[in-house]
mmCIF file of C-alpha atoms and ligand atoms in Angstrom:
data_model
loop_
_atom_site.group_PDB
_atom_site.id
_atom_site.type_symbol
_atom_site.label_atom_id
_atom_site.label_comp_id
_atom_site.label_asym_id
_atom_site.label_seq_id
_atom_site.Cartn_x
_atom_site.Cartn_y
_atom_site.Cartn_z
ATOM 1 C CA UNK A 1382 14.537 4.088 -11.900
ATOM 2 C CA UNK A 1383 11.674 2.874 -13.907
ATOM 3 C CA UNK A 1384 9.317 1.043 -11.195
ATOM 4 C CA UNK A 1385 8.539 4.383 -9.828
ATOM 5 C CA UNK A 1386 7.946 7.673 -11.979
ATOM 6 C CA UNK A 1387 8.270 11.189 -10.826
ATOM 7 C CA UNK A 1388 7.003 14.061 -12.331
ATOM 8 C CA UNK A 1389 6.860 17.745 -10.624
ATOM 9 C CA UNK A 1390 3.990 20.206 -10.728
ATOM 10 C CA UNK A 1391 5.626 22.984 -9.459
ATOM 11 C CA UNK A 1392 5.482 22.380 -5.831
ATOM 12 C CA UNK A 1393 4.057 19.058 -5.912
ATOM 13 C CA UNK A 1394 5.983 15.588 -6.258
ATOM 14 C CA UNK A 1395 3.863 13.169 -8.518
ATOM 15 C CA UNK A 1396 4.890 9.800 -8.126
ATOM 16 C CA UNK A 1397 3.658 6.630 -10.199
ATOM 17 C CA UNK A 1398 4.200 3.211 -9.436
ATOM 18 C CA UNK A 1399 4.915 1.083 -12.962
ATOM 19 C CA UNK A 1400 5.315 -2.029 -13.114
ATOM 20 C CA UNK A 1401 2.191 -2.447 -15.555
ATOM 21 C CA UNK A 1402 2.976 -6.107 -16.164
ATOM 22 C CA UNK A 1403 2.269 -7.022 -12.389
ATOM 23 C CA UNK A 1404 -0.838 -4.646 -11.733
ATOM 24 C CA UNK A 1405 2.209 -1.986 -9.848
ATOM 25 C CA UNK A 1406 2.639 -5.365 -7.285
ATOM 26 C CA UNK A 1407 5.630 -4.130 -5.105
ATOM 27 C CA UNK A 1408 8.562 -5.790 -5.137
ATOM 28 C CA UNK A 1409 12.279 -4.873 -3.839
ATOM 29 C CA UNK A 1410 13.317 -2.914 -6.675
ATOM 30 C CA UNK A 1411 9.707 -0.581 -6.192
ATOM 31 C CA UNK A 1412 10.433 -0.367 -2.652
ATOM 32 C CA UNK A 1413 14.293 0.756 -3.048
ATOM 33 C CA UNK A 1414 13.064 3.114 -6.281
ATOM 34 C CA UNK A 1415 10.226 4.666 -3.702
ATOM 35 C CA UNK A 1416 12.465 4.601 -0.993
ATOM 36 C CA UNK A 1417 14.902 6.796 -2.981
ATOM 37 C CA UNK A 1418 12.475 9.255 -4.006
ATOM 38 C CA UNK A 1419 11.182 9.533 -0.650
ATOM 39 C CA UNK A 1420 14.640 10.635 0.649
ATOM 40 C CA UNK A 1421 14.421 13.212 -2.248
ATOM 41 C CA UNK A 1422 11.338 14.289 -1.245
ATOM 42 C CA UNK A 1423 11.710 14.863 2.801
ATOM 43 C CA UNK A 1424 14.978 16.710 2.066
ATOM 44 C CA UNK A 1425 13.820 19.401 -0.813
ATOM 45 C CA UNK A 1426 12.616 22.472 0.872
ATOM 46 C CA UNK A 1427 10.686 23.654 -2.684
ATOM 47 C CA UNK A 1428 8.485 20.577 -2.788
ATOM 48 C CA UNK A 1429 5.135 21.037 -0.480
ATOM 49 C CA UNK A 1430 3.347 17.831 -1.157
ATOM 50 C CA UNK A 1431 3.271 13.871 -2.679
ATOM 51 C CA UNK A 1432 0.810 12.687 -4.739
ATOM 52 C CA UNK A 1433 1.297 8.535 -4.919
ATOM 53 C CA UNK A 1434 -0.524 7.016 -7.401
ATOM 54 C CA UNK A 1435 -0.433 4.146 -10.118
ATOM 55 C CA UNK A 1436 -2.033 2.985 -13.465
ATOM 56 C CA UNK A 1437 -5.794 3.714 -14.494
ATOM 57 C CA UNK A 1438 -6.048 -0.429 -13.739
ATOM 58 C CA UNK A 1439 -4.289 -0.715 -10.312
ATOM 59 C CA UNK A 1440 -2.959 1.494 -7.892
ATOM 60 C CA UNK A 1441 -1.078 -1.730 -6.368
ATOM 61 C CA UNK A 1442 -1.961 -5.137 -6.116
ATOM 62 C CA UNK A 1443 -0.087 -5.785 -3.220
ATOM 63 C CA UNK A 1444 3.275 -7.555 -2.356
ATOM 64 C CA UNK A 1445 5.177 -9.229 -5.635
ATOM 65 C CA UNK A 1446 3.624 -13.124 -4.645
ATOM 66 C CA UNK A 1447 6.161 -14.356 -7.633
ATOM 67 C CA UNK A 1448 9.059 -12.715 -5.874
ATOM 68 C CA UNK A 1449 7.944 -14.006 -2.441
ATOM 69 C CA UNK A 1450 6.831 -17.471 -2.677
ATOM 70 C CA UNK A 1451 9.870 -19.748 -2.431
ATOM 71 C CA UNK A 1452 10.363 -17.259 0.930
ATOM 72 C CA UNK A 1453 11.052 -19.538 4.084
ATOM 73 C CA UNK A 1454 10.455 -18.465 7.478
ATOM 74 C CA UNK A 1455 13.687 -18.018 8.219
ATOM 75 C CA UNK A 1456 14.495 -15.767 5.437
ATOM 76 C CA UNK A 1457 11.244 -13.486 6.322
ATOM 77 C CA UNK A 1458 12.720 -12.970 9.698
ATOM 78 C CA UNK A 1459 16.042 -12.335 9.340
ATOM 79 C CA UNK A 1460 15.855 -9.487 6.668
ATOM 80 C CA UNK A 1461 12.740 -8.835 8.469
ATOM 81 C CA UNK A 1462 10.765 -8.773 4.991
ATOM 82 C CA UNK A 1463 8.688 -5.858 3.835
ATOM 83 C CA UNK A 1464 10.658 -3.769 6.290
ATOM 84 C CA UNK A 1465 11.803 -1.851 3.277
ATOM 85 C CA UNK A 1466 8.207 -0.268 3.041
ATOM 86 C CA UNK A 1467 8.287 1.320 6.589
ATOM 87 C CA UNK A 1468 9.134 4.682 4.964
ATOM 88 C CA UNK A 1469 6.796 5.275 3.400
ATOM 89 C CA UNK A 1470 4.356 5.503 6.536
ATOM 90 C CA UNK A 1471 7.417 7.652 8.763
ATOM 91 C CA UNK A 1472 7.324 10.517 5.718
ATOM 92 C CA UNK A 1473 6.763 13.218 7.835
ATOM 93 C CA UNK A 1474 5.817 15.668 4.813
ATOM 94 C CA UNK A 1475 2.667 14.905 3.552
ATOM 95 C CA UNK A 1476 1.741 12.288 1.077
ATOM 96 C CA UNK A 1477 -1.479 12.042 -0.873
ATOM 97 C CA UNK A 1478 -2.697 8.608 -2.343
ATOM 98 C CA UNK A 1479 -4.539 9.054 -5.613
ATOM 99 C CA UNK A 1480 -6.207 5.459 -6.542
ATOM 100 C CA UNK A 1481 -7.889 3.978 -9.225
ATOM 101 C CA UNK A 1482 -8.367 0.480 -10.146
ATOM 102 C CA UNK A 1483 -7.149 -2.252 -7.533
ATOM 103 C CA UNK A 1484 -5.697 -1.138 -4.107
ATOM 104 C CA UNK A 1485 -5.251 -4.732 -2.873
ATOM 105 C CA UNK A 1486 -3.423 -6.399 -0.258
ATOM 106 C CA UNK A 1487 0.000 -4.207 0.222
ATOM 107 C CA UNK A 1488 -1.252 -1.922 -2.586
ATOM 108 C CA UNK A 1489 -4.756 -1.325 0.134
ATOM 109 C CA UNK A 1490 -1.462 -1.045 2.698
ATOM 110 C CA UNK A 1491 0.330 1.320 0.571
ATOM 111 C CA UNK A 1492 -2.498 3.781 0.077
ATOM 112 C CA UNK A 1493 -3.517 3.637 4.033
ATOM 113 C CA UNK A 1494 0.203 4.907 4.714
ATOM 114 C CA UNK A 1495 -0.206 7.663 3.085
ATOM 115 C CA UNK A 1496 -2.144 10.751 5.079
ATOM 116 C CA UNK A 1497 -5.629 10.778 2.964
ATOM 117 C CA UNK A 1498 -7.208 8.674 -0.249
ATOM 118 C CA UNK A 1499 -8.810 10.287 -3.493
ATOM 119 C CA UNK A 1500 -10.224 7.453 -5.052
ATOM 120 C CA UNK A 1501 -11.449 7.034 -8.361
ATOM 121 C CA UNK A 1502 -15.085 5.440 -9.387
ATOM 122 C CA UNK A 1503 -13.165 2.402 -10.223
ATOM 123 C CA UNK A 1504 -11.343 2.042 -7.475
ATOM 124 C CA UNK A 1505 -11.379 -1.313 -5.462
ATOM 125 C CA UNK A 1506 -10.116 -1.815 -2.136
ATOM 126 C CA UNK A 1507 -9.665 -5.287 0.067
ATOM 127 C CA UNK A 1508 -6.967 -7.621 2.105
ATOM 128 C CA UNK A 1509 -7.145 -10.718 0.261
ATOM 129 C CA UNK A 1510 -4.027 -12.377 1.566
ATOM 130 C CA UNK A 1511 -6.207 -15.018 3.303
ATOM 131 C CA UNK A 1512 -6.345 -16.608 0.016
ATOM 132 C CA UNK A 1513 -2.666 -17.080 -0.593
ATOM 133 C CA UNK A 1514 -2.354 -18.828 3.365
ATOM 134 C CA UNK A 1515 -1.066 -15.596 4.715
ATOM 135 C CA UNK A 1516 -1.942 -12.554 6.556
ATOM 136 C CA UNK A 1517 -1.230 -8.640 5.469
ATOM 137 C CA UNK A 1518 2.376 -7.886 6.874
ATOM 138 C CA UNK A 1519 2.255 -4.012 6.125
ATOM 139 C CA UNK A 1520 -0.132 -2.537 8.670
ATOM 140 C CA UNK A 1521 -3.201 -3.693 7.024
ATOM 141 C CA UNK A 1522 -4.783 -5.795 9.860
ATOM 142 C CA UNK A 1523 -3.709 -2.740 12.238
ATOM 143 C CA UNK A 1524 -4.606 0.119 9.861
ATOM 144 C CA UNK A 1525 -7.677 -1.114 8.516
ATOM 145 C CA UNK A 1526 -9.475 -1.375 11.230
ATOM 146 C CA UNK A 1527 -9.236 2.126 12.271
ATOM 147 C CA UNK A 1528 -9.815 3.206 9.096
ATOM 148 C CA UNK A 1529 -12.825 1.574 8.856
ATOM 149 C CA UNK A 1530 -13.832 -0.172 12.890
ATOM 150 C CA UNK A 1531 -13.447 -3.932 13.355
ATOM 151 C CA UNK A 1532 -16.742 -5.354 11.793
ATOM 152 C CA UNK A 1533 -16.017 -4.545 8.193
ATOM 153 C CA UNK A 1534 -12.060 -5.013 8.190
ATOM 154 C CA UNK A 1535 -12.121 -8.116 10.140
ATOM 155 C CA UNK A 1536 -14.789 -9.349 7.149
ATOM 156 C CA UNK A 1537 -12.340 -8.107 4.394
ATOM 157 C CA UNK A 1538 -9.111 -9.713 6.355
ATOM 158 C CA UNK A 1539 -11.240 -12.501 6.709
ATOM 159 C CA UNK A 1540 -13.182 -13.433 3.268
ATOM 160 C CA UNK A 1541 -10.686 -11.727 1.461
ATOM 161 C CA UNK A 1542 -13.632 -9.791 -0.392
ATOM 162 C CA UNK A 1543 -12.868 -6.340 -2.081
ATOM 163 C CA UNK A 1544 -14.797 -3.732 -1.604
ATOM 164 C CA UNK A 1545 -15.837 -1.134 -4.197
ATOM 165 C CA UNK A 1546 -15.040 2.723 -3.817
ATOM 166 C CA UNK A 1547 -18.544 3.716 -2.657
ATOM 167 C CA UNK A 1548 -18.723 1.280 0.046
ATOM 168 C CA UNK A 1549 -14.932 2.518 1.450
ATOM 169 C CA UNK A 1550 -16.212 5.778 1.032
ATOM 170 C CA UNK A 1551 -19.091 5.072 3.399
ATOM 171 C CA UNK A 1552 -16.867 3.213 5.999
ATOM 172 C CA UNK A 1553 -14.159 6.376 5.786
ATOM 173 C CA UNK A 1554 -11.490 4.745 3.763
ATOM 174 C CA UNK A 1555 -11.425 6.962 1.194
ATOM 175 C CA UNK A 1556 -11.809 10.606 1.761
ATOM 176 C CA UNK A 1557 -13.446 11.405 -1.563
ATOM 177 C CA UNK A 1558 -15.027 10.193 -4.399
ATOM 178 C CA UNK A 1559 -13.980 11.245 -8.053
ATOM 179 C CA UNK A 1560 -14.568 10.627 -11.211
ATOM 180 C CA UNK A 1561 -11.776 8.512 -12.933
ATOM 181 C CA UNK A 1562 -10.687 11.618 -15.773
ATOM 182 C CA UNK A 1563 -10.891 13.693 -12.805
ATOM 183 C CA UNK A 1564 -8.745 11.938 -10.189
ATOM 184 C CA UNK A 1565 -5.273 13.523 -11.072
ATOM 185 C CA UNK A 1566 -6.909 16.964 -11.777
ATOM 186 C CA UNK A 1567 -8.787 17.158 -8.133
ATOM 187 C CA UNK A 1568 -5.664 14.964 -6.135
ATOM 188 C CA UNK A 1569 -3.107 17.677 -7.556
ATOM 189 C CA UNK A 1570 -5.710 20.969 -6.791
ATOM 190 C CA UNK A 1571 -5.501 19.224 -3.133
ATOM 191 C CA UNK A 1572 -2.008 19.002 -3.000
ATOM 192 C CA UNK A 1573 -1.194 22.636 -4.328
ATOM 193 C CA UNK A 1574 -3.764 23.759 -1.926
ATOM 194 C CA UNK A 1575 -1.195 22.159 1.446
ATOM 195 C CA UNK A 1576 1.671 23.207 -0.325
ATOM 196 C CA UNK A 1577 -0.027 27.350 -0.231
ATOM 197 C CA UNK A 1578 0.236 26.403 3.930
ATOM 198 C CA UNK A 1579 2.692 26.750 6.460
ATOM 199 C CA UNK A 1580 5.344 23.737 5.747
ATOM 200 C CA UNK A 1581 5.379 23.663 9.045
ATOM 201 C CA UNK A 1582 2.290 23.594 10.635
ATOM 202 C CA UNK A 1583 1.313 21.157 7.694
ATOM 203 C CA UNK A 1584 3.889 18.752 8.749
ATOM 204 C CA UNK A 1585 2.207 19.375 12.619
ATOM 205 C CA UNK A 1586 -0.997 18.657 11.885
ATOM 206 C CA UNK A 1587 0.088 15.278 10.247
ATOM 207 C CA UNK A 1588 2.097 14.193 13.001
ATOM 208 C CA UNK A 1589 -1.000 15.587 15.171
ATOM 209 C CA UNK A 1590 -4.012 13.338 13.552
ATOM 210 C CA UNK A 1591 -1.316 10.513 13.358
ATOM 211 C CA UNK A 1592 -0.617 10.762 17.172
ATOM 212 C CA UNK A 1593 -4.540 10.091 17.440
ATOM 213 C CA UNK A 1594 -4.358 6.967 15.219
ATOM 214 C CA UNK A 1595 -1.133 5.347 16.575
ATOM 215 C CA UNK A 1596 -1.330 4.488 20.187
ATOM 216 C CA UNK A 1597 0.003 1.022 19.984
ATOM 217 C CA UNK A 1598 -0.039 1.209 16.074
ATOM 218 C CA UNK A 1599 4.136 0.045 15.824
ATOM 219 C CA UNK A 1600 3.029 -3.003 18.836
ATOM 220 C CA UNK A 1601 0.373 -4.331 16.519
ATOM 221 C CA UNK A 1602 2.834 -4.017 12.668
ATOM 222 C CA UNK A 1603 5.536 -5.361 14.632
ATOM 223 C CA UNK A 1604 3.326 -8.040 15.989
ATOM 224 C CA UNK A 1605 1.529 -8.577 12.448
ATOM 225 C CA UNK A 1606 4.817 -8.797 10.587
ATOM 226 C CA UNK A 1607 5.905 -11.451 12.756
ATOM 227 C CA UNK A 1608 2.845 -13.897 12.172
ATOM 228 C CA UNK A 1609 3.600 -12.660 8.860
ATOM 229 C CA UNK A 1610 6.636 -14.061 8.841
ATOM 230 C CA UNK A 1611 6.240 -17.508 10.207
ATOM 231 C CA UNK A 1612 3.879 -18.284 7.694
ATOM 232 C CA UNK A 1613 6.088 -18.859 5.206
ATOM 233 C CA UNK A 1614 7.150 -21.555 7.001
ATOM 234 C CA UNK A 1615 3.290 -23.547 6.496
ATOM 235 C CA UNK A 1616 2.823 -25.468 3.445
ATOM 236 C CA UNK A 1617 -0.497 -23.194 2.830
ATOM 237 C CA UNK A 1618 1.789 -20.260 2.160
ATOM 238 C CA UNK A 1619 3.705 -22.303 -0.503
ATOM 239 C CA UNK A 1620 0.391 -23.939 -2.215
ATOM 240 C CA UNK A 1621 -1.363 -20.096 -1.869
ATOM 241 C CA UNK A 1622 0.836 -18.473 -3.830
ATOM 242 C CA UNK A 1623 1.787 -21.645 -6.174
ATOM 243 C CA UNK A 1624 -2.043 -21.380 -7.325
ATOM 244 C CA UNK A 1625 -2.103 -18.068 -7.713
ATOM 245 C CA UNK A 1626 1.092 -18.168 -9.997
ATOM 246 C CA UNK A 1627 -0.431 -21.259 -12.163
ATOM 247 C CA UNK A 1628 -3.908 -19.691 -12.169
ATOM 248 C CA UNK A 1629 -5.517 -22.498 -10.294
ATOM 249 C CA UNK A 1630 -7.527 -22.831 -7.327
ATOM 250 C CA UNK A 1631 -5.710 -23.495 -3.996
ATOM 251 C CA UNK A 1632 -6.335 -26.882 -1.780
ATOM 252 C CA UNK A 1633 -5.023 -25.785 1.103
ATOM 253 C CA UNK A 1634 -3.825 -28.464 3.857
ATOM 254 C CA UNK A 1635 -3.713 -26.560 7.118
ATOM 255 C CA UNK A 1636 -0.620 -27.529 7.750
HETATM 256 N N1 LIG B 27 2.094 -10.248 -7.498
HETATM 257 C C1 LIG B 27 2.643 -10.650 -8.655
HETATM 258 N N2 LIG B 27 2.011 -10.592 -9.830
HETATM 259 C C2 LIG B 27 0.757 -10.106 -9.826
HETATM 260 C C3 LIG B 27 0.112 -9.667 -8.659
HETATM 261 C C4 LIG B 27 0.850 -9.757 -7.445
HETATM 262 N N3 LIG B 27 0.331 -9.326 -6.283
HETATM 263 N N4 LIG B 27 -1.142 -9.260 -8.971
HETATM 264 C C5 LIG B 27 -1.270 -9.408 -10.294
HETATM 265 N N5 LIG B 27 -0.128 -9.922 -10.820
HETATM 266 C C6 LIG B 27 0.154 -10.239 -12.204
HETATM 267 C C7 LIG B 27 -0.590 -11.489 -12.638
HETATM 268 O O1 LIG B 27 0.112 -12.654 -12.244
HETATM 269 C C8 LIG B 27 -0.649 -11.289 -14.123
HETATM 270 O O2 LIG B 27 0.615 -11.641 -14.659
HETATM 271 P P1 LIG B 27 0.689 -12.571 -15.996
HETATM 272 O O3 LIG B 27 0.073 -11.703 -17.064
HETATM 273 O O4 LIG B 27 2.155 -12.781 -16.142
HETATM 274 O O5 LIG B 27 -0.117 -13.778 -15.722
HETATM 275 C C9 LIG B 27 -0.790 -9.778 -14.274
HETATM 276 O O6 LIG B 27 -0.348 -9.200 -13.038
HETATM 277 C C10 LIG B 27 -2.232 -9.348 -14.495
HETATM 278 O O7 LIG B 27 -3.012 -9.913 -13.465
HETATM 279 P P2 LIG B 27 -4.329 -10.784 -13.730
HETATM 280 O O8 LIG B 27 -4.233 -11.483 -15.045
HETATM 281 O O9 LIG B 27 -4.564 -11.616 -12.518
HETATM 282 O O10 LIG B 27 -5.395 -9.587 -13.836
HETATM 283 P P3 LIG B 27 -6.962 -9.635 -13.517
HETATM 284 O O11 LIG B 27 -7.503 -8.328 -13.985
HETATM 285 O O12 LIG B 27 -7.563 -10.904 -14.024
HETATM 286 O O13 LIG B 27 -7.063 -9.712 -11.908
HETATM 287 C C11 LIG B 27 -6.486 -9.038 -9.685
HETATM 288 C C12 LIG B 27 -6.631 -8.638 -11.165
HETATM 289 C C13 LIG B 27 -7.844 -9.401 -9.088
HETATM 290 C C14 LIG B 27 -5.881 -7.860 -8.955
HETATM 291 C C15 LIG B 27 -5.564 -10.299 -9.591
HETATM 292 O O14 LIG B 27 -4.365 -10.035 -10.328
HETATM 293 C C16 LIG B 27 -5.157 -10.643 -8.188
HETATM 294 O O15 LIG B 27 -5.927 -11.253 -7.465
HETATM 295 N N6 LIG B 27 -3.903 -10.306 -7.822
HETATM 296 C C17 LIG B 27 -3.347 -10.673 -6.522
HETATM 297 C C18 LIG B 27 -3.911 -9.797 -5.423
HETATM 298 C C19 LIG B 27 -3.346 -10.256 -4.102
HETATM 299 O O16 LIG B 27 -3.496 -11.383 -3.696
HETATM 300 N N7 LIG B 27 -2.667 -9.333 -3.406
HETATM 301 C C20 LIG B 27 -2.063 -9.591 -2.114
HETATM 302 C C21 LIG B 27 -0.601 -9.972 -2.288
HETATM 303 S S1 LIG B 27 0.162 -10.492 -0.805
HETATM 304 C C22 LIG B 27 0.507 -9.060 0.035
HETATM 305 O O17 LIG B 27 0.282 -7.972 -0.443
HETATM 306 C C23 LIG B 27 1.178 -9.259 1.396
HETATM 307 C C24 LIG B 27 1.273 -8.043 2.204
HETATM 308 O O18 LIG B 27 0.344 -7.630 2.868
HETATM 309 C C25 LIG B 27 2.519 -7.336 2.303
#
């Protein structure tokens, strides 16, 4: 398993996405790998807490584009693609998302399904699928907004502008602010602080502030992942992520 790497500090799971040849961009391996270390993690009664995190450069720069590109419609729906990331969000033990560097698209995604964000000076956050003809297919036109209220995420699902760590800060994003030698240090104080509490009323308060967040929350992913889907059947899907793979600029068609 070398897309995902754990480490333990003593009650705490440390997990690191790796894939530092694609800025940690998820693709099916990284979801399986996570997946199994998430199954790991729910079932061992010594670990407290999970710290997810990635490189100094990028947390995650969202879904693999080279390993979804050629994707038809049809293909999207049936194996109901991105699925595989679900489990991350339904962890009912807690999971804390350290991030530095780039936190975009599913990597933004990634880090809002997990409970709170320490973020790094250098973090940047944003949804900038618009610019590959598609839409986030992982929560992020669901989550964002109640992270941060309509105005700002329909702006970043819209422009496809990232936003730096101060200004998701501001707009509650990001529960703290840390220097970049300091972000492991303070994100594994936090999570040997939860894992000194009750397991169990840990795992209740989670559920609780999650119950206040999700009224309607699985209407709106399922409803997301679908438009998701059938826009890999537009030629602006296919030209989106062509570009981005041959470093040119897209000319997209509408169509
Ligand atoms: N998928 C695949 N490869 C990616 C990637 C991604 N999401 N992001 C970066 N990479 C690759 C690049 O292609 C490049 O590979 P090569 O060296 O082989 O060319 C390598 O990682 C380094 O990237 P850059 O050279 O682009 O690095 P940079 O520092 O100049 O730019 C960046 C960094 C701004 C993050 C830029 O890489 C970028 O814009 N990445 C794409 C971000 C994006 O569009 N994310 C959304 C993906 S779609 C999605 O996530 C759908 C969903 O909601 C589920």
């Amino acid at each position: 398993m070398n897309t995902v790497i754990t480490e333990r500090h003593d009650k705490v799971l440390l997990v690191r996405l790796n894939r530092p040849e694609a800025l940690n961009a998820i693709n099916e391996q990284l979801a399986d790998d996570l997946n199994e270390v998430l199954a790991t993690y729910e079932k061992d009664e010594t670990l407290g807490c999970m710290v997810l995190t990635g490189s100094e450069k990028a947390f995650a720069a969202g879904a693999d584009i080279k390993e979804m590109q050629f994707k038809t419609y049809a293909e999207a729906y049936f194996e109901d693609f991105i699925c595989k990331w679900d489990p991350l969000a339904r962890t009912r033990k807690p999971i804390i998302a350290a991030v530095a560097g780039f936190a975009l698209g599913g990597g933004c995604e990634f880090a809002m399904m997990c409970d709170f964000i320490l973020a790094a000076e250098n973090a940047k956050f944003g949804q900038p699928e618009i610019k590959l003809g598609i839409i986030p297919g992982a929560g992020g036109t669901q989550r964002l907004p109640r992270a941060v209220g309509k105005a700002k995420a329909m702006a970043l699902a819209l422009t496809g502008r990232m936003m730096d760590v101060n200004e998701a800060e501001r707009a509650g994003l990001v529960s703290r602010v840390v220097p970049l030698d300091k972000l492991m240090e303070e994100t594994l104080a936090a999570a040997l602080m939860i894992c000194e509490y009750s397991q169990l009323a840990v795992m209740a308060a989670k559920e609780s502030v999650n119950r206040a967040f999700e009224g309607g929350l699985a209407d709106g992913v399922m409803f997301e992942r679908r438009l998701f889907h059938a826009l890999f059947a537009t030629q602006d899907q296919k030209e989106g992520m062509d570009a981005f793979v041959n470093k040119r600029k897209a000319s997209f068609k509408n169509a």
